[in-house]
Amino acid sequence: MTLRLTDRERGVLALVACGLNNTEIAGKRFLGETTVKTHAPLILAKPRVRDRMEAIVLASESGPVRPGG
């Protein structure tokens, strides 16, 4: 399965993979926390995954992000 994410969604997912919470992601990406919270369900809906962890695993396996990278 391939993840088709926007650049912003990919950036948010990469920071989720690094273990950051919504507030930390907002600060690093210069976004509002509400914007980050908006992207999270969109990221999960695209590959139809159940939670953040499953999205991280799928993303690291398919290549869009590298946890800790």
mmCIF file with all atom_site columns, C-alpha atoms in Angstrom:
data_model
loop_
_atom_site.group_PDB
_atom_site.id
_atom_site.type_symbol
_atom_site.label_atom_id
_atom_site.label_alt_id
_atom_site.label_comp_id
_atom_site.label_asym_id
_atom_site.label_entity_id
_atom_site.label_seq_id
_atom_site.pdbx_PDB_ins_code
_atom_site.Cartn_x
_atom_site.Cartn_y
_atom_site.Cartn_z
_atom_site.occupancy
_atom_site.B_iso_or_equiv
_atom_site.pdbx_formal_charge
_atom_site.auth_seq_id
_atom_site.auth_comp_id
_atom_site.auth_asym_id
_atom_site.auth_atom_id
_atom_site.pdbx_PDB_model_num
ATOM 1  C CA . MET A 1 1  ? 0.000  0.000  0.000  1.00 0.00 ? 1  MET A CA 1
ATOM 2  C CA . THR A 1 2  ? 1.315  3.457  -0.900 1.00 0.00 ? 2  THR A CA 1
ATOM 3  C CA . LEU A 1 3  ? 0.789  6.566  1.148  1.00 0.00 ? 3  LEU A CA 1
ATOM 4  C CA . ARG A 1 4  ? -0.209 9.551  -0.966 1.00 0.00 ? 4  ARG A CA 1
ATOM 5  C CA . LEU A 1 5  ? 0.319  12.479 1.349  1.00 0.00 ? 5  LEU A CA 1
ATOM 6  C CA . THR A 1 6  ? 0.784  16.179 0.764  1.00 0.00 ? 6  THR A CA 1
ATOM 7  C CA . ASP A 1 7  ? 4.145  17.679 1.726  1.00 0.00 ? 7  ASP A CA 1
ATOM 8  C CA . ARG A 1 8  ? 2.575  19.167 4.856  1.00 0.00 ? 8  ARG A CA 1
ATOM 9  C CA . GLU A 1 9  ? 0.980  15.823 5.849  1.00 0.00 ? 9  GLU A CA 1
ATOM 10 C CA . ARG A 1 10 ? 4.300  14.060 5.248  1.00 0.00 ? 10 ARG A CA 1
ATOM 11 C CA . GLY A 1 11 ? 6.051  16.616 7.455  1.00 0.00 ? 11 GLY A CA 1
ATOM 12 C CA . VAL A 1 12 ? 3.506  16.165 10.242 1.00 0.00 ? 12 VAL A CA 1
ATOM 13 C CA . LEU A 1 13 ? 3.753  12.376 9.995  1.00 0.00 ? 13 LEU A CA 1
ATOM 14 C CA . ALA A 1 14 ? 7.553  12.526 10.124 1.00 0.00 ? 14 ALA A CA 1
ATOM 15 C CA . LEU A 1 15 ? 7.358  14.455 13.397 1.00 0.00 ? 15 LEU A CA 1
ATOM 16 C CA . VAL A 1 16 ? 4.737  12.053 14.761 1.00 0.00 ? 16 VAL A CA 1
ATOM 17 C CA . ALA A 1 17 ? 7.198  9.266  13.908 1.00 0.00 ? 17 ALA A CA 1
ATOM 18 C CA . CYS A 1 18 ? 9.810  11.086 15.993 1.00 0.00 ? 18 CYS A CA 1
ATOM 19 C CA . GLY A 1 19 ? 7.449  10.960 18.971 1.00 0.00 ? 19 GLY A CA 1
ATOM 20 C CA . LEU A 1 20 ? 6.333  14.592 19.040 1.00 0.00 ? 20 LEU A CA 1
ATOM 21 C CA . ASN A 1 21 ? 2.881  15.536 20.275 1.00 0.00 ? 21 ASN A CA 1
ATOM 22 C CA . ASN A 1 22 ? 0.524  17.978 18.517 1.00 0.00 ? 22 ASN A CA 1
ATOM 23 C CA . THR A 1 23 ? 1.824  21.033 20.398 1.00 0.00 ? 23 THR A CA 1
ATOM 24 C CA . GLU A 1 24 ? 5.452  20.184 19.607 1.00 0.00 ? 24 GLU A CA 1
ATOM 25 C CA . ILE A 1 25 ? 4.641  19.497 15.944 1.00 0.00 ? 25 ILE A CA 1
ATOM 26 C CA . ALA A 1 26 ? 2.829  22.837 15.684 1.00 0.00 ? 26 ALA A CA 1
ATOM 27 C CA . GLY A 1 27 ? 5.890  24.632 17.046 1.00 0.00 ? 27 GLY A CA 1
ATOM 28 C CA . LYS A 1 28 ? 8.349  22.859 14.751 1.00 0.00 ? 28 LYS A CA 1
ATOM 29 C CA . ARG A 1 29 ? 6.200  23.335 11.632 1.00 0.00 ? 29 ARG A CA 1
ATOM 30 C CA . PHE A 1 30 ? 5.067  26.882 12.483 1.00 0.00 ? 30 PHE A CA 1
ATOM 31 C CA . LEU A 1 31 ? 1.444  25.738 12.396 1.00 0.00 ? 31 LEU A CA 1
ATOM 32 C CA . GLY A 1 32 ? -1.420 26.198 14.778 1.00 0.00 ? 32 GLY A CA 1
ATOM 33 C CA . GLU A 1 33 ? -2.150 23.232 16.997 1.00 0.00 ? 33 GLU A CA 1
ATOM 34 C CA . THR A 1 34 ? -5.639 23.106 15.465 1.00 0.00 ? 34 THR A CA 1
ATOM 35 C CA . THR A 1 35 ? -4.057 22.714 12.018 1.00 0.00 ? 35 THR A CA 1
ATOM 36 C CA . VAL A 1 36 ? -1.981 19.779 13.247 1.00 0.00 ? 36 VAL A CA 1
ATOM 37 C CA . LYS A 1 37 ? -5.093 18.237 14.785 1.00 0.00 ? 37 LYS A CA 1
ATOM 38 C CA . THR A 1 38 ? -6.837 18.657 11.423 1.00 0.00 ? 38 THR A CA 1
ATOM 39 C CA . HIS A 1 39 ? -4.059 16.863 9.545  1.00 0.00 ? 39 HIS A CA 1
ATOM 40 C CA . ALA A 1 40 ? -3.901 13.863 11.878 1.00 0.00 ? 40 ALA A CA 1
ATOM 41 C CA . PRO A 1 41 ? -7.255 12.306 10.900 1.00 0.00 ? 41 PRO A CA 1
ATOM 42 C CA . LEU A 1 42 ? -6.597 13.092 7.227  1.00 0.00 ? 42 LEU A CA 1
ATOM 43 C CA . ILE A 1 43 ? -3.289 11.224 7.411  1.00 0.00 ? 43 ILE A CA 1
ATOM 44 C CA . LEU A 1 44 ? -4.995 8.258  9.067  1.00 0.00 ? 44 LEU A CA 1
ATOM 45 C CA . ALA A 1 45 ? -7.882 8.244  6.571  1.00 0.00 ? 45 ALA A CA 1
ATOM 46 C CA . LYS A 1 46 ? -5.774 8.132  3.410  1.00 0.00 ? 46 LYS A CA 1
ATOM 47 C CA . PRO A 1 47 ? -4.335 4.648  3.940  1.00 0.00 ? 47 PRO A CA 1
ATOM 48 C CA . ARG A 1 48 ? -7.277 3.728  6.215  1.00 0.00 ? 48 ARG A CA 1
ATOM 49 C CA . VAL A 1 49 ? -5.123 2.984  9.238  1.00 0.00 ? 49 VAL A CA 1
ATOM 50 C CA . ARG A 1 50 ? -6.480 2.758  12.783 1.00 0.00 ? 50 ARG A CA 1
ATOM 51 C CA . ASP A 1 51 ? -4.032 4.934  14.683 1.00 0.00 ? 51 ASP A CA 1
ATOM 52 C CA . ARG A 1 52 ? -0.825 6.967  14.588 1.00 0.00 ? 52 ARG A CA 1
ATOM 53 C CA . MET A 1 53 ? 1.391  3.943  15.226 1.00 0.00 ? 53 MET A CA 1
ATOM 54 C CA . GLU A 1 54 ? -0.005 2.036  12.259 1.00 0.00 ? 54 GLU A CA 1
ATOM 55 C CA . ALA A 1 55 ? 0.498  5.126  10.067 1.00 0.00 ? 55 ALA A CA 1
ATOM 56 C CA . ILE A 1 56 ? 4.122  5.381  11.223 1.00 0.00 ? 56 ILE A CA 1
ATOM 57 C CA . VAL A 1 57 ? 4.775  1.711  10.429 1.00 0.00 ? 57 VAL A CA 1
ATOM 58 C CA . LEU A 1 58 ? 3.164  1.991  6.998  1.00 0.00 ? 58 LEU A CA 1
ATOM 59 C CA . ALA A 1 59 ? 5.035  5.207  6.225  1.00 0.00 ? 59 ALA A CA 1
ATOM 60 C CA . SER A 1 60 ? 8.398  3.765  7.229  1.00 0.00 ? 60 SER A CA 1
ATOM 61 C CA . GLU A 1 61 ? 7.766  0.622  5.170  1.00 0.00 ? 61 GLU A CA 1
ATOM 62 C CA . SER A 1 62 ? 6.624  2.511  2.077  1.00 0.00 ? 62 SER A CA 1
ATOM 63 C CA . GLY A 1 63 ? 9.243  5.233  2.289  1.00 0.00 ? 63 GLY A CA 1
ATOM 64 C CA . PRO A 1 64 ? 7.593  8.655  2.820  1.00 0.00 ? 64 PRO A CA 1
ATOM 65 C CA . VAL A 1 65 ? 9.155  9.118  6.253  1.00 0.00 ? 65 VAL A CA 1
ATOM 66 C CA . ARG A 1 66 ? 11.915 7.606  8.301  1.00 0.00 ? 66 ARG A CA 1
ATOM 67 C CA . PRO A 1 67 ? 11.270 7.516  12.060 1.00 0.00 ? 67 PRO A CA 1
ATOM 68 C CA . GLY A 1 68 ? 13.983 9.367  13.933 1.00 0.00 ? 68 GLY A CA 1
ATOM 69 C CA . GLY A 1 69 ? 15.404 10.689 10.675 1.00 0.00 ? 69 GLY A CA 1
#
